Short mmCIF file of C-alpha atoms in Angstrom, two decimals:
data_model
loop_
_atom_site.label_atom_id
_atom_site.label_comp_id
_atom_site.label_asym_id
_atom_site.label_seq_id
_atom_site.Cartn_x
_atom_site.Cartn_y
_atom_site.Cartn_z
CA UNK A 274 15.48 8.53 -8.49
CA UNK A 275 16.12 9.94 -4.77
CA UNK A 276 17.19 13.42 -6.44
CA UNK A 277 14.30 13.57 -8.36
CA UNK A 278 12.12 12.71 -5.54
CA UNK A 279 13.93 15.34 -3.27
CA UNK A 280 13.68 18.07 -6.31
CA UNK A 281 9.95 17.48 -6.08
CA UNK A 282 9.55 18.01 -2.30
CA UNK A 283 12.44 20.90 -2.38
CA UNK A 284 10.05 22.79 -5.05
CA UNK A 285 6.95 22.37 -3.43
CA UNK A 286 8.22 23.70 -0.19
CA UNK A 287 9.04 21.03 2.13
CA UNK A 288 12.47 19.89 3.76
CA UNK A 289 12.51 16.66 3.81
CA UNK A 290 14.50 13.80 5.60
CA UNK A 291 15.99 10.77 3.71
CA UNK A 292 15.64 7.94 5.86
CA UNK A 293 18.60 5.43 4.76
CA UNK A 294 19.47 2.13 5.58
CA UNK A 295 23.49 3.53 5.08
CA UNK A 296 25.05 6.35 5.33
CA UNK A 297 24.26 8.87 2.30
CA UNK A 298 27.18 11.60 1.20
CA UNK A 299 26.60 12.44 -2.50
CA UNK A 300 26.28 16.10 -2.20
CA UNK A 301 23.37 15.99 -4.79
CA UNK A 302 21.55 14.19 -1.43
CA UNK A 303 23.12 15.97 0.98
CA UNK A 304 22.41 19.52 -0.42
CA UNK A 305 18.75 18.73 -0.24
CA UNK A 306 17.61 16.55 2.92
CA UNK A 307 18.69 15.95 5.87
CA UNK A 308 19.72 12.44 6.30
CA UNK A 309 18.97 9.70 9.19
CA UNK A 310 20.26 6.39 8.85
CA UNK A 311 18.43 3.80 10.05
CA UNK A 312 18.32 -0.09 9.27
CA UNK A 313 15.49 -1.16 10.93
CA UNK A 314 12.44 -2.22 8.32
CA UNK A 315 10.49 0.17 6.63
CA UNK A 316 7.42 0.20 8.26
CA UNK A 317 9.29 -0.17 11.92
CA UNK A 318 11.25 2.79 10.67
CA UNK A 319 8.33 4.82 9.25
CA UNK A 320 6.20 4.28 12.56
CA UNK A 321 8.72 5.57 14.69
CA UNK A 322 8.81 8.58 12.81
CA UNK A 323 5.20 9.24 12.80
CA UNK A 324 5.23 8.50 16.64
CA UNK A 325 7.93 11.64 16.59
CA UNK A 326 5.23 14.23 15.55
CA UNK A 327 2.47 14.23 13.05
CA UNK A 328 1.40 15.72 10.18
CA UNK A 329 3.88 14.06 8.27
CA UNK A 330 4.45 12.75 4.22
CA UNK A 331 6.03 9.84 3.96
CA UNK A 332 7.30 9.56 0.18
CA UNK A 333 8.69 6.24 -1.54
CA UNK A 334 12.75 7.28 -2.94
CA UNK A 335 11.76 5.01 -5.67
CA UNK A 336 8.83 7.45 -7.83
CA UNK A 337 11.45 9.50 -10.19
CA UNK A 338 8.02 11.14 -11.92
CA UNK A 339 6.69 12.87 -8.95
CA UNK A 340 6.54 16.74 -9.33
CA UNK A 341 6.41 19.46 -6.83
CA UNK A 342 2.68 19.40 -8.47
CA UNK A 343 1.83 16.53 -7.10
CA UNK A 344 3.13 16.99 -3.66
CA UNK A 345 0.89 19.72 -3.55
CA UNK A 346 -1.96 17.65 -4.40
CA UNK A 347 -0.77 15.31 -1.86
CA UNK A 348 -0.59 18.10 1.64
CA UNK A 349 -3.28 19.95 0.28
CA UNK A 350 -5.54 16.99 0.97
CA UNK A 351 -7.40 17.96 4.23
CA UNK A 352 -8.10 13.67 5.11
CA UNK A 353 -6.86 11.84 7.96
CA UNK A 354 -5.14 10.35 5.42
CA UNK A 355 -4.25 10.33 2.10
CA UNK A 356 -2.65 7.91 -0.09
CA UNK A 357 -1.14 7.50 -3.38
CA UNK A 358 -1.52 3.73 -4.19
CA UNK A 359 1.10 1.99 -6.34
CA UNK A 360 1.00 -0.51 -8.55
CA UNK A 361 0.58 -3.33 -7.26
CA UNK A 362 -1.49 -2.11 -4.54
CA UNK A 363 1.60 -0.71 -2.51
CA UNK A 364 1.32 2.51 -1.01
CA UNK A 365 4.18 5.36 -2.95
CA UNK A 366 2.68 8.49 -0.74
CA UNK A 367 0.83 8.48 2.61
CA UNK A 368 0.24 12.23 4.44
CA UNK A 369 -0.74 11.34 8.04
CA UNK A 370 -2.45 13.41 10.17
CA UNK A 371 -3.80 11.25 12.29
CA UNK A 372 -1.24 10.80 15.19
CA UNK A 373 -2.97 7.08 16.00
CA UNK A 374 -2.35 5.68 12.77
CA UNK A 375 0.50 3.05 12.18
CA UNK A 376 1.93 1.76 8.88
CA UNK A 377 2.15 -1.46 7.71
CA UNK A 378 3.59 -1.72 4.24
CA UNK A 379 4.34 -5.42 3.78
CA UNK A 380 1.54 -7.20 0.83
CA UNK A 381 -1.38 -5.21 -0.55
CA UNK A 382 -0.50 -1.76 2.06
CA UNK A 383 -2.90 0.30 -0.10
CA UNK A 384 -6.15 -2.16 1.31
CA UNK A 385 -4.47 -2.70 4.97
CA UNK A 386 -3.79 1.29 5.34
CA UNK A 387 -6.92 1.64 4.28
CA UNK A 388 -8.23 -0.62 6.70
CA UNK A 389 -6.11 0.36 9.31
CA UNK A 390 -7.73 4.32 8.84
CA UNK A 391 -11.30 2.94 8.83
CA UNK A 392 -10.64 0.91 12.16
CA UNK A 393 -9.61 4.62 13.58
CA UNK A 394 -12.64 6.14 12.09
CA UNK A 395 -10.15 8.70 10.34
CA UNK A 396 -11.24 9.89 6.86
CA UNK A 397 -9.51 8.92 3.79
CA UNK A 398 -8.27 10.19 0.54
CA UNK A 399 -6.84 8.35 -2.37
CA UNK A 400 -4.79 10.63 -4.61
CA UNK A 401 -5.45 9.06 -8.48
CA UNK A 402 -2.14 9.98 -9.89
CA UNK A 403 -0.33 7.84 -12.55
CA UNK A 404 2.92 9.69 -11.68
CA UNK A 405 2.93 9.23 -8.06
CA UNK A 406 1.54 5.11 -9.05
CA UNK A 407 4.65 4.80 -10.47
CA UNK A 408 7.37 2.82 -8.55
CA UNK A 409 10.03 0.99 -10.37
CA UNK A 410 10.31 -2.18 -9.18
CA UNK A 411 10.87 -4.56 -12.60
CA UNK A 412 12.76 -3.50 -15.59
CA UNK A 413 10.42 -3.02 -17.86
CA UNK A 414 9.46 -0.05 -15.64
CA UNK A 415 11.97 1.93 -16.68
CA UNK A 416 10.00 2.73 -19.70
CA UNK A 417 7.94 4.99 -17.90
CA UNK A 418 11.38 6.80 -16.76
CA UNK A 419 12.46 7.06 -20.51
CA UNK A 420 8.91 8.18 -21.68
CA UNK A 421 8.24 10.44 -19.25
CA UNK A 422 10.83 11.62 -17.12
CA UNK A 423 13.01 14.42 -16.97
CA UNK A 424 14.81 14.59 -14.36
CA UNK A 425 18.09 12.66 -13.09
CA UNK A 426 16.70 9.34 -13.72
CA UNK A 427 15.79 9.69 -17.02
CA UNK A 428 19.16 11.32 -17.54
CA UNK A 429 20.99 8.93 -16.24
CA UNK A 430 18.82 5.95 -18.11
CA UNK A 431 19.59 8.01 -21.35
CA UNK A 432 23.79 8.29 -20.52
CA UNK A 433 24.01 4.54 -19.97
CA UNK A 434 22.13 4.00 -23.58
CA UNK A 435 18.81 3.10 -22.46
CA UNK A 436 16.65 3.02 -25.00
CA UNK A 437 12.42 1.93 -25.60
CA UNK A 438 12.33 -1.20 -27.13
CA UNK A 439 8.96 -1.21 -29.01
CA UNK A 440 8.46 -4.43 -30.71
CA UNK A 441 6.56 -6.49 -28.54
CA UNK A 442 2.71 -5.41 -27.33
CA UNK A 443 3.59 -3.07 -23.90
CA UNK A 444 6.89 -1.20 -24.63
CA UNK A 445 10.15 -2.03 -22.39
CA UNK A 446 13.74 -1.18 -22.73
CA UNK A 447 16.96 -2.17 -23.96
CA UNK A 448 19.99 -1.55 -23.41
CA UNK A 449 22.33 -0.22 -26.37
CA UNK A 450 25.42 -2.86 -26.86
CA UNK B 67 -14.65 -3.86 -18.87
CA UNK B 68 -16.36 -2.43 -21.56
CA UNK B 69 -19.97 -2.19 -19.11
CA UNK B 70 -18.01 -0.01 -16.97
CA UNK B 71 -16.10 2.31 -19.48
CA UNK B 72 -19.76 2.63 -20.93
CA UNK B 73 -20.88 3.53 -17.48
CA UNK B 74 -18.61 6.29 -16.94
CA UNK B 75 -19.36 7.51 -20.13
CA UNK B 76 -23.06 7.65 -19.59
CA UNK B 77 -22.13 9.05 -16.06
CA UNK B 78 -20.70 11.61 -17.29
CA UNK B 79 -23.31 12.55 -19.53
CA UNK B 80 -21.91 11.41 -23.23
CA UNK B 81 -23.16 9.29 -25.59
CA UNK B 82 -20.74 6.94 -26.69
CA UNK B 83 -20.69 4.63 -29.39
CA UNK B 84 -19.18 1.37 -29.48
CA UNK B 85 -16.46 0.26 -32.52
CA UNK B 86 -16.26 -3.39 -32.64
CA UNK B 87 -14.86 -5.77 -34.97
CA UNK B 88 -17.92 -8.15 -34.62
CA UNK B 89 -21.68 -7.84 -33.64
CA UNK B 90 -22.84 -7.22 -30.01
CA UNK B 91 -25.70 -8.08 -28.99
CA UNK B 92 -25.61 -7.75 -24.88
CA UNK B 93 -27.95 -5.89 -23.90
CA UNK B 94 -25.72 -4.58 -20.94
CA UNK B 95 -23.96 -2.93 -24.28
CA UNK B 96 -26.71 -2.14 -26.48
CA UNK B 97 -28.78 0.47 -23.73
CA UNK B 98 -25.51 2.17 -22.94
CA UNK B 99 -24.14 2.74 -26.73
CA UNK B 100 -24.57 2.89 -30.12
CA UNK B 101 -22.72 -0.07 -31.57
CA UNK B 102 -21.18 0.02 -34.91
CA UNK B 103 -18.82 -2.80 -36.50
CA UNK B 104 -15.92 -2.14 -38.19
CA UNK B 105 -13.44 -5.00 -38.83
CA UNK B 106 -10.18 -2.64 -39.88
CA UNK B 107 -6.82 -2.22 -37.65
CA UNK B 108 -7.59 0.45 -34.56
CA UNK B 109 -5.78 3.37 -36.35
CA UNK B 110 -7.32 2.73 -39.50
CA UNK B 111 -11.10 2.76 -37.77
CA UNK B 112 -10.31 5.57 -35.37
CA UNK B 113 -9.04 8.42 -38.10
CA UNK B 114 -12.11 7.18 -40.08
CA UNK B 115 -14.28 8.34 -37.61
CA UNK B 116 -12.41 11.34 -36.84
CA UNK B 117 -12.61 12.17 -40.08
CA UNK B 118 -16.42 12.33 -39.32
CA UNK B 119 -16.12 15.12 -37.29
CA UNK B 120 -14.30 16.67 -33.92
CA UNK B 121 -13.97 17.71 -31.34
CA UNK B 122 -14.55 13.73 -30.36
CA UNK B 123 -13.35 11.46 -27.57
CA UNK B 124 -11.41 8.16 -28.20
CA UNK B 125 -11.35 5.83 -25.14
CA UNK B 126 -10.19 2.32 -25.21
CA UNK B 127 -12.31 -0.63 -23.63
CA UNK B 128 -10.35 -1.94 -21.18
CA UNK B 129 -10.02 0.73 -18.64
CA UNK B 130 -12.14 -1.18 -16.28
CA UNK B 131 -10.93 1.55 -13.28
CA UNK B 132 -12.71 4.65 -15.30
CA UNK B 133 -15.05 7.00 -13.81
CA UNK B 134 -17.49 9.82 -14.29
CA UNK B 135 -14.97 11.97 -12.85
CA UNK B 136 -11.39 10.69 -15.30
CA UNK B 137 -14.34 11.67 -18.28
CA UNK B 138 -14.99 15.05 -17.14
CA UNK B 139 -11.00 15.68 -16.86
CA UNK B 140 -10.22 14.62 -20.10
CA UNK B 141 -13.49 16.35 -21.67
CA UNK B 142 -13.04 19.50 -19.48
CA UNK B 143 -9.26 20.61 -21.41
CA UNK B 144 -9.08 23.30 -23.56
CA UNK B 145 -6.03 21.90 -25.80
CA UNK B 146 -6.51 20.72 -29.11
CA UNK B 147 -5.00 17.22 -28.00
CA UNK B 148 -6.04 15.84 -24.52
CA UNK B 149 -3.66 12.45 -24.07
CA UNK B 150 -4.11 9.99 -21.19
CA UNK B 151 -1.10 7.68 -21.38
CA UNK B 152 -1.26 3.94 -20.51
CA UNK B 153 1.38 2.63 -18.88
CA UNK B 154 3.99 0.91 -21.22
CA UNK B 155 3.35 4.22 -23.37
CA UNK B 156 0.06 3.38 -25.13
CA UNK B 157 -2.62 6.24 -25.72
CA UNK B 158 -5.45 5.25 -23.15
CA UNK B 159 -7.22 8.36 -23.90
CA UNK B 160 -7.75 10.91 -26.42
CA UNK B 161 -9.64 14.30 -26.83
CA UNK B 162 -9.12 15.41 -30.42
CA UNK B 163 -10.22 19.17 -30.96
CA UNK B 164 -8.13 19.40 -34.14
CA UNK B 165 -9.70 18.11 -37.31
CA UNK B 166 -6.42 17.73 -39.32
CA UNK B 167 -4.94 15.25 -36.26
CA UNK B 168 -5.08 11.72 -37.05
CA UNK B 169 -3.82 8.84 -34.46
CA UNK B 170 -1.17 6.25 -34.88
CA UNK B 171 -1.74 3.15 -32.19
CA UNK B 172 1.44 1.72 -32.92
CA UNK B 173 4.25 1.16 -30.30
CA UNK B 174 4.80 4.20 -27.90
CA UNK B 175 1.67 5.95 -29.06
CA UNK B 176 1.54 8.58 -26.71
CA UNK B 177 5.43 9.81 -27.73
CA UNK B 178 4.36 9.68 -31.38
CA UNK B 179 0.99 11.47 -30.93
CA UNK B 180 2.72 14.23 -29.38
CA UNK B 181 5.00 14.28 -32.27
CA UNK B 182 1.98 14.44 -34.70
CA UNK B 183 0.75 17.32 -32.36
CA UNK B 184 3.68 19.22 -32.11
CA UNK B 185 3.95 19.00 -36.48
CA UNK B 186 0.29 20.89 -36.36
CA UNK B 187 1.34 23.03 -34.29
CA UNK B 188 -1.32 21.91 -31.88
CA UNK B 189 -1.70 22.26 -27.97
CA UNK B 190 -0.86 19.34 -25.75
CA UNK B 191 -2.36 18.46 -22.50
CA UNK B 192 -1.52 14.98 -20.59
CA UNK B 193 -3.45 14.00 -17.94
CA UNK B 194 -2.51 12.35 -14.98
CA UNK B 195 -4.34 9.50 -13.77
CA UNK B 196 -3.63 5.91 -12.21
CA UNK B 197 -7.40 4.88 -13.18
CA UNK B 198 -6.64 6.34 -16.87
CA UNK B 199 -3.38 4.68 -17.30
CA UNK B 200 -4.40 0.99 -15.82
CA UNK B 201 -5.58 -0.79 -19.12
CA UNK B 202 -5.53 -4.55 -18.70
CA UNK B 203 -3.09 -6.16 -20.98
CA UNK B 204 -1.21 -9.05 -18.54
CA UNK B 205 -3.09 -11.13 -16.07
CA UNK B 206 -0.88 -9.20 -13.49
CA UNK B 207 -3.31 -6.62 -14.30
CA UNK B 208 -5.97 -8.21 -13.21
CA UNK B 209 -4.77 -7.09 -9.48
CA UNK B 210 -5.66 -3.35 -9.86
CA UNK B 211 -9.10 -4.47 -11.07
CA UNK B 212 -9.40 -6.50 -7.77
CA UNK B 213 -7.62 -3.49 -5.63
CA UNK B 214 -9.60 -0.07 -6.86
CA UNK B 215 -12.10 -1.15 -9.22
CA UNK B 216 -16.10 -1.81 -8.12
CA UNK B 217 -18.13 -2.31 -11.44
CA UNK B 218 -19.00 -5.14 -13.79
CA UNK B 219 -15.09 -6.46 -14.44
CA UNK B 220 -14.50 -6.53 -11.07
CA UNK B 221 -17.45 -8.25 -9.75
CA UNK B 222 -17.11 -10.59 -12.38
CA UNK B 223 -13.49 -11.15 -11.23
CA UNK B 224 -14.70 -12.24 -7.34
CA UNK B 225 -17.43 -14.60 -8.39
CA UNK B 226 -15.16 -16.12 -10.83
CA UNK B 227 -12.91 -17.00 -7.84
CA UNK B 228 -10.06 -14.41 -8.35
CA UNK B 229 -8.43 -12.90 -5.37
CA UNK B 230 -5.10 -11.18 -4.74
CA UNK B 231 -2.19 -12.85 -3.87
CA UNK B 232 0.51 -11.32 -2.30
CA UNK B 233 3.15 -13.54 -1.13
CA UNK B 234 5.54 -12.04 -3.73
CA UNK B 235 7.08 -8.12 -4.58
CA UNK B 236 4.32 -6.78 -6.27
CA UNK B 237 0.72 -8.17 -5.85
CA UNK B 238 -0.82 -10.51 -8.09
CA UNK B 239 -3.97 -12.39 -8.78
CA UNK B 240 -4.48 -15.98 -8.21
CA UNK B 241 -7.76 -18.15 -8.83
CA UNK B 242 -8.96 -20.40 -6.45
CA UNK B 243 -9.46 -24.37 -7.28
#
């Protein structure tokens, strides 16, 4: 899912940083981002990047949909802010230009970045994209990988004999025996 | 959910009609839409009334995030087949400008109405959207109402008592005793 992620910033122009919590030396990484470890929590770790220099997109590894298309829609957005809710009510994709504004991604981030921009009186965007919305966190989310990825996700989902598993009402997968 | 697909519609300047299996009489309904009943399975009904004419616009009912604006996207494409994909692979959405296309609601809907396309020989356009692709099938679902939505479902959803909870992953909805 990271290579997919990094093929969609790579193509729309930017050269990004994976921020691990471990060292990262698969070439497939390496050859496309710089990487910083760092095992501090995600939104300690994300604020001390934004305090580093601003404008900045700050991209979920875990969205192996995203295009360089939407990345584009994404820093083309002139807001304060602009997010890409999950899910859930996560946020997948924040652009910060606002050099006051922290993160905070623990619960419903989507509402409390939201918050957190009003508070600042910076303007706000909310990307509606179903590929940037879509995180896999539970199993059954790998459906959306198999139905519409392409990239080395789905691939991989595909090699291990993945397969949609259409029986019951909202489709999931199974794996082949 | 239905008030506020109905709203977009009208928003957006159509006039929809309404395919139920029963009478309905609310008059919330009845000054938005034409209502018809029609008591046969969803594929069944819909190529019946595509057979009525095209180009014509398919939307299911409980895509209580919908606006003027996710209308005007699907409506605005050129291709014969305009799909907005649920999530789980369902067919949220559907602009049929081909008069020999006929739908198939069954399992992964969206992979097999590209399929169908692609045997015409007709266009394909998908579009992306979060608002689109949240249809309410789980109670889990019931969070993105709460999140993003501000019409009839969601109100309804606050004064009945719902409100997120999010000490787990992924935010849910509880109702309060």
């Amino acid at each position: 899912m990271l290579i997919d992620v990094l093929d969609a910033l790579v193509g729309a122009g930017c050269t990004p940083t994976v921020v691990s919590t471990a060292p990262i030396e698969d070439e497939r990484v390496t050859d496309r981002a710089t990487v910083t470890v760092d095992d501090r929590s995600l939104t300690t770790t994300v604020n001390a990047r934004l305090a580093e220099g601003t404008p900045a997109l700050v991209l979920m590894a875990d969205l192996p949909l995203v295009g360089a298309t939407d990345i584009h829609h994404l820093t083309d957005s002139d807001a304060d802010i602009t997010i890409a809710p999950g899910l859930g009510g996560g946020t997948n994709a924040l652009v910060v230009r606002d050099p006051a504004f922290q993160v905070d991604y623990h619960g419903a981030s989507y509402l409390d970045h939201r918050q957190a921009a009003a508070e600042l009186g910076a303007s706000v965007e909310t990307v509606d994209s179903r590929r940037l919305a879509t995180d896999i966190d539970e199993p059954a989310d790998l459906a959306e990988v198999l139905i519409h990825g392409s990239g080395a996700a789905h691939d991989w989902l595909v090699e291990a004999g993945f397969e949609l598993e259409t029986s019951s009402g909202r489709v999931g997968v199974q794996r082949a025996e």
